Coordinates of C-alpha atoms in Angstrom, one line a residue:
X995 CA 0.0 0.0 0.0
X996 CA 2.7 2.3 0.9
X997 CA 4.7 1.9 -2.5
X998 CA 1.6 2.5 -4.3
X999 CA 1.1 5.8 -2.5
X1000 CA 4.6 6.9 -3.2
X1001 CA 3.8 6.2 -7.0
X1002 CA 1.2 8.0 -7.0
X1003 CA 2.8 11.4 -5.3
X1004 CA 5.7 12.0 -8.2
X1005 CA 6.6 15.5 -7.0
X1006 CA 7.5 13.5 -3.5
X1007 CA 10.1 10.9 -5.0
X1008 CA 13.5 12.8 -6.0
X1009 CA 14.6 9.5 -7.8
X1010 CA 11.7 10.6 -10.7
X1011 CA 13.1 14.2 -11.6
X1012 CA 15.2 14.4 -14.1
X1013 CA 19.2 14.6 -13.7
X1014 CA 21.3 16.0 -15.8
X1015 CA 22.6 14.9 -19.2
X1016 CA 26.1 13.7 -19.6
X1017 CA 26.5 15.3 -22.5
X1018 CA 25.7 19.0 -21.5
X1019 CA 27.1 20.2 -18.6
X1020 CA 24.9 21.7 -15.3
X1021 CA 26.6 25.0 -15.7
X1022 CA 28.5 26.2 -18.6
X1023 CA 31.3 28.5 -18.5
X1024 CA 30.6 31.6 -21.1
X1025 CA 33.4 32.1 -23.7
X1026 CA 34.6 34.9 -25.5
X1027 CA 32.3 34.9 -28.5
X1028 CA 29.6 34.7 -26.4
X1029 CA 30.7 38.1 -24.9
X1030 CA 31.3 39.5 -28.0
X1031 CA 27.5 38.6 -29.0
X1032 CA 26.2 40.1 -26.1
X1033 CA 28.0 43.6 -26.1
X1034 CA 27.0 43.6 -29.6
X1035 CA 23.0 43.2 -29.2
X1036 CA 23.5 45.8 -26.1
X1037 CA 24.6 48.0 -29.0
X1038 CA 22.1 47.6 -31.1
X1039 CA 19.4 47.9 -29.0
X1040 CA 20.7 51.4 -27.4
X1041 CA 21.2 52.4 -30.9
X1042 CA 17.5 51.5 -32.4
X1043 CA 15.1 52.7 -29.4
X1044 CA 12.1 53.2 -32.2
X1045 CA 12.5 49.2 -32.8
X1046 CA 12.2 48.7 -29.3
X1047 CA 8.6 50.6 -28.6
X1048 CA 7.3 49.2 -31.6
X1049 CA 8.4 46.0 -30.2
X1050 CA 6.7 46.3 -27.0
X1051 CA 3.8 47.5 -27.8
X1052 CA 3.3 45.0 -30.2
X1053 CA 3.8 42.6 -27.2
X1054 CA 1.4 45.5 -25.1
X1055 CA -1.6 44.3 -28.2
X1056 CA -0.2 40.9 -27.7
X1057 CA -1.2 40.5 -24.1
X1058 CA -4.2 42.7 -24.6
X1059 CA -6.0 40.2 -27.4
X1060 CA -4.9 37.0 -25.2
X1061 CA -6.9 38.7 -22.0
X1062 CA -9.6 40.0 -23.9
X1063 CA -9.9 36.5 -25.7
X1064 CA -10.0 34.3 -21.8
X1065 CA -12.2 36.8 -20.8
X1066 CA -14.5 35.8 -23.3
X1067 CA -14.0 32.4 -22.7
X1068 CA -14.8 32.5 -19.3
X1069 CA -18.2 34.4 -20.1
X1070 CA -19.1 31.3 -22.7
X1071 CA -18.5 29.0 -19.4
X1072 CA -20.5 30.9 -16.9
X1073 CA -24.0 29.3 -16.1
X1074 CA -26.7 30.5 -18.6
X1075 CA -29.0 33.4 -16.4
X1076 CA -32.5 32.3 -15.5
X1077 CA -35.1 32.0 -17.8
X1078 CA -38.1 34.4 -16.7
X1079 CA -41.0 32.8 -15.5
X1080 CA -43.9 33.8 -16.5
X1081 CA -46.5 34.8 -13.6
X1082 CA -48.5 32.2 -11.7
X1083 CA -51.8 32.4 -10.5
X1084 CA -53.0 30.6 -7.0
X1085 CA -56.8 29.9 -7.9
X1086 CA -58.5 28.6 -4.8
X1087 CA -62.2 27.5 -4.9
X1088 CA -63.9 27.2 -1.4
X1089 CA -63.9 24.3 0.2
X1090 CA -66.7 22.3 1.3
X1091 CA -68.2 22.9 4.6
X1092 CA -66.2 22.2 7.3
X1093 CA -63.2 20.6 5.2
X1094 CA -60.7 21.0 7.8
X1095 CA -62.6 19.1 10.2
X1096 CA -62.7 15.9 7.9
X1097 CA -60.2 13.6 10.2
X1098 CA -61.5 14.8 13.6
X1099 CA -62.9 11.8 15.4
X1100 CA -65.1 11.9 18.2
X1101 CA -64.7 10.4 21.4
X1102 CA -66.9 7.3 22.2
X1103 CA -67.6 6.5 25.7
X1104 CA -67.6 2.8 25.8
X1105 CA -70.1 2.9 29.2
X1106 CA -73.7 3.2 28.3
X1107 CA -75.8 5.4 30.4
X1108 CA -77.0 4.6 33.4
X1109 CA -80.3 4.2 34.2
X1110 CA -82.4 7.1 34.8
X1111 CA -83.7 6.0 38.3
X1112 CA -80.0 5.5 39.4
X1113 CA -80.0 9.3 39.4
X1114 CA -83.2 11.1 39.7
X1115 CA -82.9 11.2 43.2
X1116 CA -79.9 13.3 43.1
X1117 CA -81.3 16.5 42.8
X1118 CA -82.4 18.6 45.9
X1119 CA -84.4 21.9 45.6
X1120 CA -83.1 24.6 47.1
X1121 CA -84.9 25.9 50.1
X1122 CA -86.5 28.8 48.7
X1123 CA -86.6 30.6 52.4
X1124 CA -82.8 30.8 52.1
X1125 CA -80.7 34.2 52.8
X1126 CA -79.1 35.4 49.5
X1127 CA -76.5 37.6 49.2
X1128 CA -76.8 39.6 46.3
X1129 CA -73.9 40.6 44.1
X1130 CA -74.4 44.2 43.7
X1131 CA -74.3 44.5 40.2
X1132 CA -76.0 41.5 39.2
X1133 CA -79.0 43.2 37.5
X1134 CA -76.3 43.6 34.7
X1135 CA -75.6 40.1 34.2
X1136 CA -75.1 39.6 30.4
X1137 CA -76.7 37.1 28.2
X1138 CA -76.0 33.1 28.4
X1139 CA -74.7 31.2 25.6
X1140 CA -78.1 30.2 25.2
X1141 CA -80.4 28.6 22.7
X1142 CA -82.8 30.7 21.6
X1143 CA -82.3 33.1 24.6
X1144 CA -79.5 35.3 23.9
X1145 CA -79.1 38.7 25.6
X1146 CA -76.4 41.0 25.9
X1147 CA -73.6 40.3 24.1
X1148 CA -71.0 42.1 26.3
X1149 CA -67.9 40.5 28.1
X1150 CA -67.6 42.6 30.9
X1151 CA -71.0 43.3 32.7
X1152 CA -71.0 41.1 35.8
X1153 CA -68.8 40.1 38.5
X1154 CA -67.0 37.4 38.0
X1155 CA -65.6 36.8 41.1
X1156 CA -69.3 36.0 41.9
X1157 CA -71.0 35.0 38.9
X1158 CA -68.5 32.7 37.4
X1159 CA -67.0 31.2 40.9
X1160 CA -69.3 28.1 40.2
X1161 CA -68.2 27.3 36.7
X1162 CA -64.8 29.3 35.9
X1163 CA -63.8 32.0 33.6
X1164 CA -65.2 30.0 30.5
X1165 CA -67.6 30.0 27.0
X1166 CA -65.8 33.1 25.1
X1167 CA -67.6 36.0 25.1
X1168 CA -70.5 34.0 27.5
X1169 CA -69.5 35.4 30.9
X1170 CA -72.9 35.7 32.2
X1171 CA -74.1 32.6 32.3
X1172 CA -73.4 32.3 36.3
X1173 CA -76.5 33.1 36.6
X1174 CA -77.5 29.4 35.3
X1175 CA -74.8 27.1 37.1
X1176 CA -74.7 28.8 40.6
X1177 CA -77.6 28.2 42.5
X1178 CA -77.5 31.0 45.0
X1179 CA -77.6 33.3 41.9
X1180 CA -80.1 31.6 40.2
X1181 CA -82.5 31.4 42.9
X1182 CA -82.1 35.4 43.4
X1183 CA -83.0 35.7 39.6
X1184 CA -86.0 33.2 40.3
X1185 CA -87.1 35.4 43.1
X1186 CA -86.9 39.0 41.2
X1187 CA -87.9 38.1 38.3
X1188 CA -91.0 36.3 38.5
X1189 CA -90.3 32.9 39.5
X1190 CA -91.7 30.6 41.9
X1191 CA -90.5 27.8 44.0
X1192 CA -93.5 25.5 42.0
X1193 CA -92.4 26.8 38.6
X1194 CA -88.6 25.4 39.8
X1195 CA -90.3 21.9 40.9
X1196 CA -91.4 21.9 37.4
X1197 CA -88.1 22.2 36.0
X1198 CA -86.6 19.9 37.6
X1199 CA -89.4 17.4 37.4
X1200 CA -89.3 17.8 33.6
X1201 CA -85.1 17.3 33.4
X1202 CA -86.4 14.3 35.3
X1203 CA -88.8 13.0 32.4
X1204 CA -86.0 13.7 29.8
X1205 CA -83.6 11.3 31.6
X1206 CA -86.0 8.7 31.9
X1207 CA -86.5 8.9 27.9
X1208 CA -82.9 9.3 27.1
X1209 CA -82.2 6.3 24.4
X1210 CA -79.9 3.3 25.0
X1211 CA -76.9 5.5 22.9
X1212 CA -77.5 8.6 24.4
X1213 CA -80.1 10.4 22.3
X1214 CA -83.6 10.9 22.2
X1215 CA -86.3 10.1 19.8
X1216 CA -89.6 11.9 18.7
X1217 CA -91.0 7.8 19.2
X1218 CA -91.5 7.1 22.6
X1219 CA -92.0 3.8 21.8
X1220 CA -88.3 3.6 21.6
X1221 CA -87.7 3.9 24.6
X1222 CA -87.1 1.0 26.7
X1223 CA -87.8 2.5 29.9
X1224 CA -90.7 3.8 28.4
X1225 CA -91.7 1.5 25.9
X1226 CA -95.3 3.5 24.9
X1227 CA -96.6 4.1 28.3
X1228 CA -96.5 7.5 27.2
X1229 CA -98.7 9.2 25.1
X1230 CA -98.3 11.7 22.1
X1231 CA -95.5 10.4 20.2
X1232 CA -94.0 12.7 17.5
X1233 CA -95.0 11.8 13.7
X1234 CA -90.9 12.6 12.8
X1235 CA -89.8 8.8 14.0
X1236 CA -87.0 8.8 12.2
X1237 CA -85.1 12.1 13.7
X1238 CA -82.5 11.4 16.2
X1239 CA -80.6 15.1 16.2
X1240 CA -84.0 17.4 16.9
X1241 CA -85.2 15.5 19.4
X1242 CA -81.7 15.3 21.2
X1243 CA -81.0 18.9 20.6
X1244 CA -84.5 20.0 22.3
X1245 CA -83.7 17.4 25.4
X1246 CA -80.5 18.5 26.3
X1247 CA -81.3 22.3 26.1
X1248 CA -83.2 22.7 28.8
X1249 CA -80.6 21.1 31.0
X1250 CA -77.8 23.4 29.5
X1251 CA -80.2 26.2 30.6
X1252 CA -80.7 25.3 34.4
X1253 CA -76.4 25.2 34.4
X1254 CA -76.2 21.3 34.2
X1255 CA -73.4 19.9 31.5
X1256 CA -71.3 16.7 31.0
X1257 CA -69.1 18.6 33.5
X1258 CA -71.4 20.2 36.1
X1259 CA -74.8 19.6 37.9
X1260 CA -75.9 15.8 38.9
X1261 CA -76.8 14.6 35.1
X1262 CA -73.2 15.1 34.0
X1263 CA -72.8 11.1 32.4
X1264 CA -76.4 11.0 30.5
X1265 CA -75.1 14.4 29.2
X1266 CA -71.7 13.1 28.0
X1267 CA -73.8 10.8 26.3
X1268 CA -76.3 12.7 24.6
X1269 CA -73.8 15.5 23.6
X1270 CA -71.1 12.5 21.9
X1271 CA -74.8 11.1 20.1
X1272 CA -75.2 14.4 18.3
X1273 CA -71.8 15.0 18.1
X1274 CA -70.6 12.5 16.2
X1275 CA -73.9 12.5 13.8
X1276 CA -72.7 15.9 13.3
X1277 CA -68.8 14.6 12.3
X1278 CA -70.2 12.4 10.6
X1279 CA -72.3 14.4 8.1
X1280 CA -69.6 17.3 8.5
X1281 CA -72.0 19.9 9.7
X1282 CA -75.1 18.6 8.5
X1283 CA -77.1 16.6 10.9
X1284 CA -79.4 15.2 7.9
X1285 CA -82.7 16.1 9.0
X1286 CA -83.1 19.7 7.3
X1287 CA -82.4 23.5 8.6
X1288 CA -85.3 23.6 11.5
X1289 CA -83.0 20.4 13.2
X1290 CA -79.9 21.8 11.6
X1291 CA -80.5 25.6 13.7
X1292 CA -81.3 23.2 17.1
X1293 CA -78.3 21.1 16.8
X1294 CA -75.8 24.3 16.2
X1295 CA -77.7 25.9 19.2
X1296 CA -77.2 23.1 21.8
X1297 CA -73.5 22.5 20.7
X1298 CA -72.4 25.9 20.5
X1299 CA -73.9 26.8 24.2
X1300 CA -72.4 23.3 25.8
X1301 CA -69.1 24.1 24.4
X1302 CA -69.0 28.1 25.5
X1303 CA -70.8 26.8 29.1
X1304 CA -67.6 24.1 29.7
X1305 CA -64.8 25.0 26.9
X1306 CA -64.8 21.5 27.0
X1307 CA -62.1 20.8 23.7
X1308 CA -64.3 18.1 22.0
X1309 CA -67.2 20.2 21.6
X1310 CA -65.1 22.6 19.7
X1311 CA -65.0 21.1 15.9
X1312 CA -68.5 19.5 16.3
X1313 CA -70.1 23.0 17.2
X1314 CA -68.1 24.5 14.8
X1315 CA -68.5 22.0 11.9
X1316 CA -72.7 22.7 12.8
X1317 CA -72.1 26.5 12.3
X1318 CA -70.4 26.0 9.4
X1319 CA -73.6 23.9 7.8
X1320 CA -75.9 26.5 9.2
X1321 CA -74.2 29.2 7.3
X1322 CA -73.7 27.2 4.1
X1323 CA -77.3 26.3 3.6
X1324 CA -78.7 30.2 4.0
X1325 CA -80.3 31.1 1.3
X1326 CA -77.9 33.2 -0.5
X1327 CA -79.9 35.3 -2.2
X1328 CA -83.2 36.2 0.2
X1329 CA -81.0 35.8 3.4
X1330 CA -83.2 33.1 5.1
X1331 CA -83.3 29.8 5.6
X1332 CA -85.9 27.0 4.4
X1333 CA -86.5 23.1 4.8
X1334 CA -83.8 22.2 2.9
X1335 CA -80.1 23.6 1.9
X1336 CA -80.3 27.3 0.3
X1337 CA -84.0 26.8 -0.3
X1338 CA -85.8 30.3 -0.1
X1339 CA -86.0 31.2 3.5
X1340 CA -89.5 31.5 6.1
X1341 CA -89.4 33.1 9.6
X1342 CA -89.9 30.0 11.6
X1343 CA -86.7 28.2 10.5
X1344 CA -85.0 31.3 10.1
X1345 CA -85.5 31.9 14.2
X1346 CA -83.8 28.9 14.8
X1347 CA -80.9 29.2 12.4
X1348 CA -80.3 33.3 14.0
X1349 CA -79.6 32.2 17.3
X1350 CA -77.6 28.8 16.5
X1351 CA -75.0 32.1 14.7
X1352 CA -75.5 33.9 17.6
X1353 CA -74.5 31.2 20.0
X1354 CA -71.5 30.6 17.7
X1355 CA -70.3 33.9 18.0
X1356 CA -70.8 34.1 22.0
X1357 CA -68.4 30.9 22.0
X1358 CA -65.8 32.5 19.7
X1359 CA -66.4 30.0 16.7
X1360 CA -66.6 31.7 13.0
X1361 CA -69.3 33.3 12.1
X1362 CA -69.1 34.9 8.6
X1363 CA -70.5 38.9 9.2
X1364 CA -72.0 38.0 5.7
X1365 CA -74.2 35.7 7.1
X1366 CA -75.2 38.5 9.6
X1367 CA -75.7 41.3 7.0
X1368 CA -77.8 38.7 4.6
X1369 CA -80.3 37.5 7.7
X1370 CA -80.9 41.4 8.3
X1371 CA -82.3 41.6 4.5
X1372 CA -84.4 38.6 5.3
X1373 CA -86.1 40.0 7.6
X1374 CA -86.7 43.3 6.1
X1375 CA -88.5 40.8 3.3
X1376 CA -90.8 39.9 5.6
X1377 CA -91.9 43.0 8.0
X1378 CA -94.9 44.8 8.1
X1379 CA -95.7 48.3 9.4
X1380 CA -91.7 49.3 9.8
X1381 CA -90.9 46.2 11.6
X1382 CA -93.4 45.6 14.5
X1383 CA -94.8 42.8 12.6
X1384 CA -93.5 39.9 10.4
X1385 CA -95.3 37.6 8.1
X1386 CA -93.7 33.4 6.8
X1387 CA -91.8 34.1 3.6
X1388 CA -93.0 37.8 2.9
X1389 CA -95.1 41.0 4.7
X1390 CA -97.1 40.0 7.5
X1391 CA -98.1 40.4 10.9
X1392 CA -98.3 37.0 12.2
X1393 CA -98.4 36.7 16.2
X1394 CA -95.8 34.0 16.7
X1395 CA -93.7 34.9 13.4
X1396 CA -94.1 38.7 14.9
X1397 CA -92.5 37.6 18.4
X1398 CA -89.7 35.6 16.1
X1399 CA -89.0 38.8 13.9
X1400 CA -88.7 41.0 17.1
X1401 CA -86.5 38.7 19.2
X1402 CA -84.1 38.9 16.1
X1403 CA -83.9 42.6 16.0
X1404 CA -83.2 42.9 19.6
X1405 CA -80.4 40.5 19.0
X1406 CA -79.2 42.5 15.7
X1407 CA -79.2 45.8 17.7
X1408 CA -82.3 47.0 18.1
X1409 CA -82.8 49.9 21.0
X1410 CA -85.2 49.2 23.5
X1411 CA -86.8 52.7 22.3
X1412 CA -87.4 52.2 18.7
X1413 CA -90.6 53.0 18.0
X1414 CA -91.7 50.0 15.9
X1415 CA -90.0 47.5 18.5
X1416 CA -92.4 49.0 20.9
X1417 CA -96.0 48.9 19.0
X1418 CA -94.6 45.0 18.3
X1419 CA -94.5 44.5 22.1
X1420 CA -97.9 46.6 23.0
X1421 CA -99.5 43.8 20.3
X1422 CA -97.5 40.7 22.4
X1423 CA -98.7 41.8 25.7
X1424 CA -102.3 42.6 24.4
X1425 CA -102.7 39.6 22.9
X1426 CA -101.3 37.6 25.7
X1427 CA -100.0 34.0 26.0
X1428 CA -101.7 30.9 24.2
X1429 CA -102.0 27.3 23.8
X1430 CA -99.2 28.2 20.6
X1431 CA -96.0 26.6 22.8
X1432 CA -94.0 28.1 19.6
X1433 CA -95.5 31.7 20.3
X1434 CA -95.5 31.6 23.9
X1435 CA -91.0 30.7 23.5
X1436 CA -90.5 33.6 21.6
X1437 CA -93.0 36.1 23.0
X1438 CA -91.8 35.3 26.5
X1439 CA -87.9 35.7 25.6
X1440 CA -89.0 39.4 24.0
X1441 CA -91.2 40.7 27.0
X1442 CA -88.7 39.2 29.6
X1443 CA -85.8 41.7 27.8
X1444 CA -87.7 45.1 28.1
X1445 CA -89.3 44.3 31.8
X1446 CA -91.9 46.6 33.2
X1447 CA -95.8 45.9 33.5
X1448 CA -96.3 44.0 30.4
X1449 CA -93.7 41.4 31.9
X1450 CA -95.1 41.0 34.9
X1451 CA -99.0 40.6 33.4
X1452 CA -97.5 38.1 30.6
X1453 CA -95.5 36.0 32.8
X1454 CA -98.0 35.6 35.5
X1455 CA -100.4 34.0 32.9
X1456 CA -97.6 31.9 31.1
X1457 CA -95.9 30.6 34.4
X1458 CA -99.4 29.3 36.0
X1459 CA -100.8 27.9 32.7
X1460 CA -97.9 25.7 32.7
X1461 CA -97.6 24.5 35.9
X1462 CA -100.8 23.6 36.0
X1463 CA -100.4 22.0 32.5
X1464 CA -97.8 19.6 33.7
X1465 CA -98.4 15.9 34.2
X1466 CA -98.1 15.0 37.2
X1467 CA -98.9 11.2 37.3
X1468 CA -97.5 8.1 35.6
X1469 CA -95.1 7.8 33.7
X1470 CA -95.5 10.8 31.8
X1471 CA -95.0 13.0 35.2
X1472 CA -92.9 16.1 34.9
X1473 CA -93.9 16.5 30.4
X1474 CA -96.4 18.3 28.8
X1475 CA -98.7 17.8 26.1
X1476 CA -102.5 18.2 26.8
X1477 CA -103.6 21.6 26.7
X1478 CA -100.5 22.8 24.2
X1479 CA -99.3 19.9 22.0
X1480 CA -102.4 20.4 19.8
X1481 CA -101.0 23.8 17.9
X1482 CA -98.2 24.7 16.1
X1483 CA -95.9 21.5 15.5
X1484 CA -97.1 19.6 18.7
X1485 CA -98.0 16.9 16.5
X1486 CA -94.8 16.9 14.8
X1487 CA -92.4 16.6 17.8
X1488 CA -95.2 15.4 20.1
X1489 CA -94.3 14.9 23.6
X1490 CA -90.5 15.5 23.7
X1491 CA -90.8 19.1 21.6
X1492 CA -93.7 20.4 23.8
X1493 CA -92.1 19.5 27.3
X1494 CA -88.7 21.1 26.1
X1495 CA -90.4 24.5 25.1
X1496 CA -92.4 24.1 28.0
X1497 CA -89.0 23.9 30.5
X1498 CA -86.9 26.3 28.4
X1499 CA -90.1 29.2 28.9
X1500 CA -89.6 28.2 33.0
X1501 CA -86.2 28.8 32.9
X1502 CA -86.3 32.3 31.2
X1503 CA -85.6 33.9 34.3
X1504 CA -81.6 32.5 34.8
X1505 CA -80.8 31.9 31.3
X1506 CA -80.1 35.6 31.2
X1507 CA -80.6 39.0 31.8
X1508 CA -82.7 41.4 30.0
X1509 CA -80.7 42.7 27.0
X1510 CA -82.2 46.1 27.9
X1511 CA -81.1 46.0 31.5
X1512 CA -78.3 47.9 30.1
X1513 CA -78.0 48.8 26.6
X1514 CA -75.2 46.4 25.4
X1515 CA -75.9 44.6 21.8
X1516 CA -72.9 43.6 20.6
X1517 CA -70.8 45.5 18.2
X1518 CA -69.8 42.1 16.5
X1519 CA -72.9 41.1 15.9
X1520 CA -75.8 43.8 14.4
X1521 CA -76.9 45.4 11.5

């Protein structure tokens, strides 16, 4: 190995430079003539000095042309510049609802629920005689995440030292929904507003009917029948027997508005249930629950408030994949919403499909503002006399379309002054509650925000009527039906629909504040 390297390294071996030849000397003495040649080309060239210039600058050109002619070369060898591109244009299309979302999967509990009677015991009712202390500012509670009861839409309007103690600093911009979850609170807002200790019991017995109904999967069903603890001893089954996602959506409301959740309250496992049921129909459909916009506006509603109410991380994509859907299927050119995807709109889905946006935006999903600006044009299709009335899918003055059409101006900014916002509410309060459950939600919600006399008249009238409404024996204990069921949609959702409206109307007093207990609409979300 070593003799090869040395081979290969001539400039290293002296042995393989070259010696001198024998026949010519290393040095050579210089002889006379070679003196003589010398002295005699000194001569000359001190004797010719114009040969001399012409010679060197002949040798100047010379050098010159051989630079000039590498300089050249070395230009032909450099890299050729870069060819110019020619522009490029991203196009992006938009994707299709809720693309993002495609590989989120939803957790599955692998326990079923437990049985209803496990747990209905677990609630106590508070003793109404007990001595509240009452944050000071807590008339200016602001409006829970809530389903079709949305107030203020302000951050900063209660204590939340006191008001959130039960339940954290959570649900975006929802931070007055302490009012819900902590009991002392709520029972103060029972008490001032209008409440009774009877229309609690009825609450409470009613959260107790929707737990013994709750399916063996966690959802509920329209088709009592269906259920097994059940198993028709009920009456008044809803004709929709095939819709899983309303019926869930109206059950679990109710408890989201008395403060319960998966997290809080004593039903937490049956709600881990029934929210992972309409979850993962959600997921699964990528927004779209399959049973058209009326259960599409429900389902974005519940899933939105339960994730602002507990920030609870697997809510997020679910409510936000529902949002989406909700605003992908408004009609995008009246504004509305109908029974199926970007059909031409009518007020009684569009009511619905409002507040699902609305309880987006209170739990800092994305809400498009387009969707906002296109709802107020829908309604301005459909209002009568400047506003204080509103008709199904044009100019009218409908009573339960009219209480829809005015809840949804309060919510898009309405004062509590404007003129045809008050000659709506005169026509509410005149007219009165009814055997309408769909009416009586809305109409309630509006009266409840602006206070005063024709509060206290309405809800006197609507809290008795449906206490004394209520079953109270049997198996249908703690529902209603008889009395209400027989208008508007009672048939449709039977049973389950009426004794959710029915509960929701009973808890209006904690779900939130008036809006117009201070004047605080949000800026995010109005016309």
């Amino acid at each position: 190995m070593a003799s090869r390297i040395q081979e290969a390294d001539p400039l290293s071996d002296p042995s393989l430079k070259p010696a001198p030849s024998a026949a010519t000397p290393a040095l050579k003495r210089p002889t006379d003539r070679d003196t003589q040649r010398k002295t005699e080309a000194s001569t000359v060239a001190v004797k010719s000095p114009q040969s001399g210039l012409r010679n060197h600058v002949a040798a100047s050109a010379l050098s010159m042309g051989v630079h000039i002619i590498v300089l050249l070369a070395m230009a032909l060898v450099v890299s050729d510049p870069p060819k110019e591109e020619k522009p490029r244009f991203i196009v992006s299309t938009a994707p299709e609802v809720a693309e993002e979302f495609e590989e989120f999967e939803v957790e599955v509990p692998l326990n079923q629920p437990e049985a209803a009677q496990d747990v209905s015991d677990a609630v106590v009712m508070p003793d109404s005689n007990v001595d509240v202390q009452v944050v000071s500012n807590a008339t200016d509670l602001d409006a829970a995440p809530l389903s079709v009861e949305l107030t203020d839409f302000s951050s900063e309007t209660a204590t939340s030292s006191d008001l959130l103690s039960s339940v954290g600093a959570i649900g975006g911009k929802a931070t007055g929904i302490g009012g819900r979850s902590n009991p002392k609170v709520r029972q103060q807002l029972v008490s001032t507003g209008g409440g009774t200790p009877q229309s609690e019991a009825a609450v409470e017995a009613a959260l107790k009917w929707f737990i013994n109904h709750q399916l063996p999967d966690g959802s509920w069903s329209f088709d009592l029948t269906r259920c097994p603890t059940c198993n028709g001893q009920c009456t008044h089954s809803g004709i929709m027997k095939g819709n899983t996602a309303g019926p869930t959506a109206l059950a679990i409301l109710p408890f989201l508005g008395r403060g319960y959740t998966q997290l809080e309250g004593p039903y937490k496992k049956q709600l881990e249930y029934g929210l992972n049921a309409l979850a993962t129909k959600v997921v699964a459909g990528k927004g779209n629950a399959g049973e058209g916009c009326y259960v599409q506006g429900l389902t974005g509603i519940c899933l939105s408030e339960a994730y602002a109410m507990t920030q609870d991380n697997r809510l997020q994509l679910p409510a936000q994949l529902a949002i989406n859907y909700v605003m992908a299927s408004q009609d995008p050119a009246g504004g509305g919403w109908g029974y199926s995807f970007r059909a031409p709109g009518d007020t009684s889905i569009f009511g619905w499909n409002l507040v699902a946006l609305k309880s987006g935006h209170l739990a800092y999903l994305a809400v498009d503002p387009l969707s906002v600006k296109r709802a107020v044009g829908f309604l301005e299709s459909v209002q009568s006399d400047e506003g204080s009335g509103y008709g199904y899918r044009g100019p009218g003055n409908s009573p339960a379309l009219s209480a829809v059409g005015l809840l949804s101006r309060m919510y898009l900014g309405w004062k509590k002054d404007h003129p045809a916002l008050e000659r709506g509410l005169d026509r509410l309060a005149k007219a009165g509650p009814n055997a309408n459950l769909y009416y009586d939600y809305y109409a309630t919600q509006v009266l409840h925000h602006v206070e005063g006399e024709r509060w206290t008249a309405w809800n006197n009238k609507m809290r008795d009527s449906l206490i004394k409404a209520q079953s109270t024996t049997g198996h249908e204990a703690g529902s209603w039906y008889e009395g209400f069921g027989e208008q508007s949609h009672g048939a449709h959702g039977g049973r389950i629909y009426c004794t959710s409206l029915a509960t929701m109307i009973l808890e209006v007093y904690y779900r939130h504040m008036p809006i117009y207990s201070q004047q605080s609409v949000d800026e995010d979300f109005k016309e």
